[in-house]
């Protein structure tokens, strides 16, 4: 049965940030060409989605409104491919505004573009303000999200006369993981996947728990070894003050709104500061951005310059954290618990309702037991073992994590039986070593982007892009065009 597609509609001409900048290679130019409009026009729509795809008696066979964004002004109707972004842990507009490569490629390959919002994020709240109560939150799973995308794709292809149009899925970070999983679970719908910065191995519990913060440290060390030494010394000064309970001095040096009074406050301060360095390493783009907050160009370099400015290491540490937490320079003080929330993801869950959703996912299927140790990294020793995760998650959500489930459910590192997936990673991205770094077959291709931060290749083209990402996008474009052509040949041969 056909579902109601439109509940609310907004039609805009999207002015992408850092998108459509005039690429160094002409076939990605997103301007008027031969009289054709080359700017993406986005329509915001809602789809009546099934609440529980796997239990027919659950929730009274209820539905909810799932938001998605549609760009159809490039599409050769009924023939061009469908480029489908598997939305991840946040408002879908933020990912659309920071994934301009997809629309550039759509303009080249005359594709229909869909950005789908993940259930329990943004405006796709199944139960409104009650979405994060127990047991409602139990419907937030990877499997339910993938089924949402499969149903949405199937219905839209029917309604838009696109049943013969090959589908390529795109995603970055967790969204990249979902793109891989869509190709694995629904190969009848999805022809291929571009998974950018997708840590499908580390989030399945495979790898070294110290690797992530070691790689964050390496990013800063590459800029200047004395930078990481300064960070270590600053944290050591902070520890000495905390050990001697000189909390008022910590407050004045770091401009905290309230003085810490306990070991828990000091731990939270360490986490807040570590999170600032993590975000700068992830978002170390060669130009200023607004994604997960405002960030200057080359933030790791800016941070190191700040850490090495003068002899007051705690003031330098405060100002370096301010690159993330006080981008406008208007904060009079840092609210320790207002700027950062400790959760089941040691790399940070963000703030607001989206942080609740991600915390729950990190407590169930997605394993992120990453630790800093002050030996292989520059941060204070902050453990987060599987037992720590279990204790926190049971206390917070009443659940016990399943640390091996993603590995069991989604092939782990045994991916050779699938096909048509690009795994792209930048060497500046601390998530990179949690993903696939070596090609597994001619159609399971790993692209390693020198000078690339977190899914840089999904961003729109920019004059400051390194040559490596320009080459990576060309490779991605060629592989995707090949997959689309092969799928058309296969469909023509089918009875």
XYZ file of C-alpha atoms in Angstrom:
495
model
C 0.000 0.000 0.000
C 1.258 3.435 -0.908
C 2.102 5.671 2.056
C 1.388 9.381 2.478
C 4.546 11.161 1.405
C 4.094 14.835 2.096
C 3.151 16.269 5.449
C 5.210 19.445 5.253
C 7.105 20.936 2.349
C 9.770 23.599 2.105
C 11.301 24.538 -1.237
C 14.580 26.403 -1.145
C 17.536 27.179 -3.324
C 20.338 25.843 -1.208
C 23.465 27.929 -0.939
C 25.857 25.209 0.190
C 28.646 26.256 2.522
C 31.929 25.446 0.777
C 29.990 23.662 -1.969
C 29.922 24.357 -5.714
C 33.145 26.349 -5.522
C 34.467 25.793 -9.030
C 36.337 22.521 -9.054
C 39.788 22.152 -10.576
C 38.339 19.578 -13.002
C 35.602 20.760 -15.283
C 33.123 17.871 -15.241
C 32.238 18.596 -11.605
C 31.501 22.284 -12.190
C 28.098 23.016 -10.646
C 27.103 26.081 -12.601
C 24.770 26.648 -15.528
C 25.918 24.543 -18.446
C 24.188 24.395 -21.813
C 21.373 26.388 -20.288
C 20.793 23.817 -17.507
C 20.393 24.844 -13.872
C 23.317 23.498 -11.833
C 22.389 24.702 -8.332
C 20.727 22.153 -6.023
C 17.119 22.832 -5.068
C 16.131 21.049 -1.859
C 12.617 20.045 -0.909
C 11.966 19.004 2.698
C 9.430 16.172 2.964
C 8.087 13.668 5.467
C 7.378 9.974 4.962
C 4.943 7.888 6.981
C 7.320 5.260 8.342
C 6.657 2.018 10.237
C 7.561 2.169 13.925
C 8.657 -1.445 14.301
C 9.660 -3.348 11.175
C 10.289 -6.632 12.979
C 7.282 -7.146 15.267
C 3.815 -6.931 13.772
C 2.176 -6.680 17.195
C 4.483 -4.003 18.535
C 3.276 -0.457 19.232
C -0.111 -1.114 17.660
C 1.427 -1.257 14.171
C 2.077 2.463 14.589
C 3.893 4.877 12.298
C 5.898 8.081 12.607
C 6.930 10.918 10.309
C 10.449 10.460 8.980
C 12.027 13.539 7.435
C 13.971 13.439 4.205
C 15.352 15.978 1.732
C 14.893 15.627 -2.017
C 16.987 17.194 -4.802
C 15.495 16.375 -8.205
C 16.493 19.274 -10.476
C 19.557 17.379 -11.778
C 17.688 14.128 -12.339
C 17.051 12.566 -15.710
C 13.656 11.311 -14.612
C 13.210 7.553 -14.649
C 16.751 6.921 -15.870
C 19.368 8.706 -13.772
C 20.655 6.926 -10.664
C 19.466 7.621 -7.133
C 22.060 8.936 -4.682
C 20.797 8.199 -1.178
C 22.488 9.605 1.943
C 22.054 7.328 4.956
C 21.513 9.925 7.660
C 23.419 9.580 10.897
C 23.358 10.949 14.426
C 21.912 14.419 13.933
C 19.696 16.817 12.019
C 19.705 15.818 8.357
C 20.117 19.411 7.198
C 23.548 19.609 8.821
C 24.751 16.606 6.818
C 23.178 17.873 3.603
C 24.882 21.243 4.037
C 28.251 19.538 4.508
C 28.084 16.851 1.790
C 28.299 18.921 -1.360
C 30.243 16.307 -3.326
C 27.038 14.279 -3.609
C 25.190 17.102 -5.356
C 28.191 17.883 -7.549
C 28.253 14.248 -8.618
C 24.476 14.278 -9.109
C 24.820 17.223 -11.483
C 27.398 15.260 -13.465
C 25.554 11.921 -13.507
C 22.004 13.368 -13.646
C 21.009 11.696 -10.404
C 18.147 12.082 -7.966
C 19.468 12.901 -4.475
C 17.778 11.895 -1.213
C 19.077 12.755 2.259
C 17.185 10.599 4.785
C 17.052 11.470 8.479
C 17.797 8.742 11.017
C 14.978 7.778 13.364
C 15.175 9.465 16.808
C 17.299 12.336 15.428
C 16.437 15.806 14.212
C 12.712 16.042 13.522
C 12.244 12.296 13.044
C 11.149 11.641 16.623
C 8.779 8.640 16.689
C 7.154 9.617 20.000
C 7.794 13.337 20.161
C 9.002 14.466 23.591
C 8.516 10.911 24.910
C 10.935 9.358 22.399
C 13.725 8.964 24.967
C 11.671 7.176 27.581
C 11.876 3.449 28.242
C 10.632 1.308 26.471
C 10.083 3.632 23.471
C 13.815 4.222 23.059
C 14.189 0.486 22.424
C 13.087 1.066 18.822
C 16.328 2.938 18.194
C 18.532 0.301 16.561
C 20.775 0.063 13.533
C 18.500 -2.608 12.069
C 15.365 -0.459 12.392
C 17.158 2.496 10.778
C 18.317 0.360 7.838
C 14.791 -0.983 7.374
C 13.508 2.609 7.392
C 15.848 3.429 4.536
C 14.967 0.292 2.600
C 11.225 0.984 2.899
C 11.628 4.668 2.060
C 13.726 3.856 -1.001
C 11.316 1.182 -2.238
C 8.271 3.431 -1.867
C 9.910 6.460 -3.470
C 11.176 4.459 -6.426
C 7.636 3.248 -7.030
C 6.052 6.669 -6.679
C 8.653 8.501 -8.756
C 8.759 5.975 -11.579
C 12.328 5.054 -10.680
C 12.186 1.286 -10.155
C 14.867 0.765 -12.814
C 17.167 3.495 -11.445
C 20.287 2.104 -9.714
C 20.749 3.205 -6.102
C 24.089 4.309 -4.684
C 24.195 5.018 -0.958
C 26.514 7.559 0.640
C 27.409 8.242 4.237
C 30.068 9.704 6.486
C 31.226 8.389 9.871
C 28.283 6.479 11.427
C 26.375 7.290 8.254
C 29.199 5.611 6.334
C 28.787 2.533 8.495
C 25.087 2.521 7.593
C 25.955 2.766 3.899
C 28.118 -0.345 4.199
C 25.358 -2.144 6.080
C 22.747 -1.152 3.463
C 24.839 -2.758 0.737
C 25.295 -5.867 2.900
C 21.675 -6.244 4.047
C 19.743 -4.942 1.062
C 21.748 -5.731 -2.103
C 18.404 -6.157 -3.860
C 17.893 -2.396 -3.431
C 21.405 -0.922 -3.199
C 23.885 -1.227 -6.073
C 26.893 0.302 -4.338
C 28.085 2.367 -1.401
C 30.530 5.162 -0.667
C 31.443 4.860 3.019
C 33.551 7.844 4.049
C 35.402 7.704 7.379
C 33.341 4.690 8.447
C 34.857 3.021 11.565
C 33.121 -0.290 10.965
C 35.876 -2.289 12.686
C 36.546 -0.333 15.872
C 32.832 0.184 16.586
C 32.395 -3.572 16.309
C 34.909 -4.048 19.121
C 37.869 -4.885 16.880
C 41.205 -3.182 17.386
C 43.169 -1.463 20.133
C 41.199 0.611 22.644
C 44.076 3.115 22.868
C 44.325 3.697 19.109
C 41.835 6.559 18.818
C 43.437 9.005 21.245
C 46.897 7.963 20.072
C 45.854 9.059 16.588
C 44.429 12.339 17.905
C 47.811 12.994 19.513
C 49.653 12.078 16.309
C 47.761 14.798 14.415
C 49.116 17.444 16.765
C 52.568 15.907 16.854
C 52.770 16.117 13.064
C 52.322 19.875 13.308
C 54.935 20.274 16.058
C 56.303 17.737 18.563
C 56.688 20.561 21.090
C 52.918 21.104 20.810
C 52.079 17.710 22.285
C 54.754 18.229 24.940
C 53.075 21.483 25.919
C 49.693 19.776 26.162
C 51.152 17.050 28.384
C 52.776 19.628 30.670
C 49.562 21.646 30.879
C 47.602 18.591 31.966
C 50.345 17.762 34.479
C 50.064 21.261 35.977
C 46.316 20.826 36.151
C 46.714 17.463 37.907
C 49.091 18.904 40.502
C 46.623 21.670 41.314
C 43.800 19.143 41.571
C 45.857 16.791 43.774
C 46.527 19.712 46.107
C 42.856 20.753 45.896
C 43.719 24.260 44.733
C 40.356 24.401 43.001
C 40.020 28.191 43.047
C 43.226 28.533 41.031
C 41.945 25.988 38.488
C 38.747 28.020 38.190
C 40.576 31.306 37.591
C 43.156 29.863 35.167
C 40.598 28.013 33.046
C 37.815 30.604 33.456
C 35.349 28.048 34.790
C 31.933 29.343 35.823
C 32.169 27.331 39.044
C 35.172 25.987 40.870
C 35.495 22.179 40.787
C 35.003 20.579 44.176
C 35.516 16.853 43.619
C 37.416 14.190 41.711
C 34.357 13.789 39.501
C 34.504 17.483 38.554
C 38.182 17.157 37.669
C 37.509 14.047 35.593
C 34.751 15.891 33.758
C 37.120 18.805 33.136
C 39.669 16.394 31.645
C 36.968 14.925 29.396
C 35.809 18.365 28.254
C 39.358 19.404 27.373
C 40.172 16.120 25.638
C 36.999 16.467 23.598
C 38.162 19.841 22.266
C 41.365 18.310 20.888
C 39.354 15.406 19.452
C 37.025 17.700 17.521
C 39.898 19.770 16.135
C 41.656 16.625 14.919
C 38.468 15.289 13.286
C 37.605 18.602 11.618
C 41.116 19.579 10.562
C 39.953 20.919 7.197
C 42.121 23.330 5.192
C 39.361 25.976 5.245
C 36.969 27.312 7.868
C 33.772 25.310 8.360
C 30.555 25.219 10.299
C 29.992 21.546 11.034
C 29.451 20.308 14.572
C 30.297 23.909 15.482
C 32.350 26.678 13.906
C 35.964 25.810 13.203
C 38.820 27.873 11.715
C 40.914 26.658 8.802
C 43.570 24.136 9.897
C 42.361 24.041 13.523
C 45.141 21.664 14.657
C 47.749 24.163 13.478
C 45.837 27.000 15.167
C 45.640 24.944 18.377
C 49.372 24.258 18.391
C 50.152 27.925 17.814
C 47.900 28.729 20.775
C 49.461 26.074 23.029
C 52.942 27.457 22.289
C 52.039 31.114 22.842
C 53.789 32.212 26.030
C 54.731 30.361 29.189
C 51.348 30.181 30.961
C 50.424 26.650 29.932
C 47.036 26.613 31.666
C 46.024 29.868 29.973
C 47.164 28.367 26.675
C 45.143 25.219 27.377
C 42.085 27.342 28.152
C 42.481 29.367 24.954
C 43.006 26.231 22.898
C 39.795 24.710 24.251
C 38.139 28.031 23.442
C 38.720 27.377 19.738
C 35.939 24.785 20.103
C 33.851 26.018 23.025
C 34.123 29.786 22.615
C 34.306 30.375 18.886
C 32.601 33.766 19.145
C 34.773 34.888 22.046
C 31.670 36.025 23.923
C 31.602 33.432 26.722
C 32.541 34.990 30.026
C 33.243 31.567 31.536
C 33.144 27.861 30.718
C 30.179 25.905 32.090
C 31.797 22.570 32.887
C 28.646 20.452 32.655
C 26.820 22.626 30.139
C 29.450 22.421 27.384
C 30.113 18.681 27.546
C 28.072 15.644 28.557
C 29.810 12.448 29.631
C 28.213 9.463 27.950
C 28.893 5.986 26.548
C 30.931 7.480 23.708
C 34.296 8.720 25.064
C 34.736 10.855 21.927
C 31.628 12.844 22.859
C 27.868 12.568 22.277
C 27.198 16.249 21.674
C 24.346 18.112 23.338
C 20.557 18.123 23.288
C 18.174 15.337 22.296
C 20.538 13.994 19.637
C 23.080 13.308 22.377
C 20.524 11.140 24.198
C 19.889 9.084 21.083
C 23.598 8.572 20.418
C 24.260 7.696 24.056
C 21.617 4.964 23.826
C 23.126 3.577 20.627
C 26.570 3.582 22.239
C 25.011 1.610 25.099
C 23.513 -1.083 22.905
C 25.034 -2.033 19.544
C 27.828 0.453 18.845
C 30.935 -0.237 20.908
C 33.301 2.649 21.617
C 35.485 1.627 24.532
C 38.290 4.070 23.741
C 40.736 5.110 26.441
C 43.550 7.613 26.918
C 46.602 6.582 28.950
C 49.171 9.457 28.883
C 51.719 7.026 27.449
C 50.766 6.623 23.797
C 48.777 9.864 23.904
C 49.030 13.345 25.441
C 45.927 13.139 27.629
C 45.333 12.201 31.280
C 44.649 8.502 31.895
C 40.900 8.167 31.397
C 39.724 4.585 31.219
C 36.515 3.320 29.657
C 36.497 -0.464 29.690
C 33.713 -2.809 28.693
C 32.818 -3.210 32.355
C 32.688 0.591 32.742
C 30.371 0.706 29.751
C 28.144 -2.028 31.169
C 27.853 -0.309 34.534
C 27.046 3.085 33.014
C 24.551 1.770 30.464
C 22.621 -0.346 32.916
C 22.412 2.578 35.326
C 21.416 5.088 32.617
C 19.197 3.058 30.288
C 18.614 -0.285 31.980
C 20.401 -2.119 29.175
C 23.432 -4.377 28.916
C 25.542 -3.708 25.786
C 26.188 -6.422 23.217
C 29.861 -5.830 22.394
C 30.094 -8.423 19.606
C 26.744 -7.843 17.932
C 27.846 -5.544 15.091
C 30.652 -7.964 14.239
C 28.179 -10.855 14.118
C 25.413 -9.008 12.333
C 27.431 -7.072 9.753
C 30.329 -9.352 8.750
C 33.028 -7.762 10.970
C 36.264 -7.900 8.977
C 34.994 -10.710 6.717
C 33.670 -8.475 3.939
C 35.178 -10.219 0.933
C 31.888 -11.879 -0.062
C 30.236 -8.527 -0.809
C 31.048 -5.979 -3.539
C 30.771 -2.387 -4.749
C 31.856 -0.498 -1.637
C 34.350 2.375 -1.422
C 36.001 2.822 1.984
C 37.563 6.281 2.062
C 39.651 7.603 4.951
C 41.854 10.626 5.524
C 45.183 10.232 7.266
C 44.377 13.196 9.566
C 41.189 11.558 10.819
C 41.496 9.750 14.174
C 38.619 7.486 13.073
C 40.533 6.231 10.040
C 42.307 3.301 11.688
C 38.956 2.005 12.918
C 37.922 1.445 9.316
C 39.045 -0.450 6.215
C 42.413 0.880 5.017
C 43.329 -1.748 2.393
C 41.355 -2.787 -0.697
C 39.809 -6.227 -0.366
C 38.938 -6.808 -4.022
C 38.605 -4.802 -7.262
C 35.134 -3.685 -6.122
C 35.903 -3.294 -2.401
C 38.182 -0.315 -2.719
C 40.039 1.500 0.057
C 41.021 5.093 -0.680
C 43.489 6.716 1.711
C 43.493 10.487 1.411
C 46.704 12.240 2.417
C 45.911 15.483 4.214
C 42.257 14.479 4.610
C 40.257 14.963 7.805
C 36.888 13.412 8.730
C 35.061 12.514 5.463
C 36.635 15.449 3.613
C 35.799 13.771 0.296
C 32.051 14.139 0.952
C 32.374 17.887 1.328
C 31.870 20.223 -1.588
C 34.905 21.250 -3.596
C 37.045 24.072 -2.301
C 40.076 25.887 -3.714
C 42.021 24.821 -0.605
C 41.418 21.097 -1.159
C 44.571 18.961 -1.269
C 45.250 17.248 -4.593
C 44.729 13.896 -2.874
C 41.019 14.533 -2.240
C 40.507 15.788 -5.801
C 41.966 12.520 -7.075
C 39.893 10.505 -4.577
C 36.662 12.161 -5.724
C 37.542 11.410 -9.361
C 38.118 7.764 -8.476
C 34.848 7.639 -6.547
C 32.974 9.236 -9.438
C 34.404 6.770 -11.943
C 33.667 3.729 -9.797
C 30.109 4.865 -9.122
C 29.492 5.512 -12.832
C 30.830 2.016 -13.582
C 28.550 0.423 -10.967
C 25.541 2.270 -12.360
C 26.332 1.167 -15.916
C 26.830 -2.449 -14.841
C 23.527 -2.434 -12.981
C 21.724 -1.129 -16.062
C 23.257 -3.940 -18.113
C 22.161 -6.468 -15.510
C 18.612 -5.125 -15.473
C 18.385 -5.323 -19.254
C 19.419 -8.988 -19.119
C 16.938 -9.855 -16.370
C 13.744 -11.635 -17.432
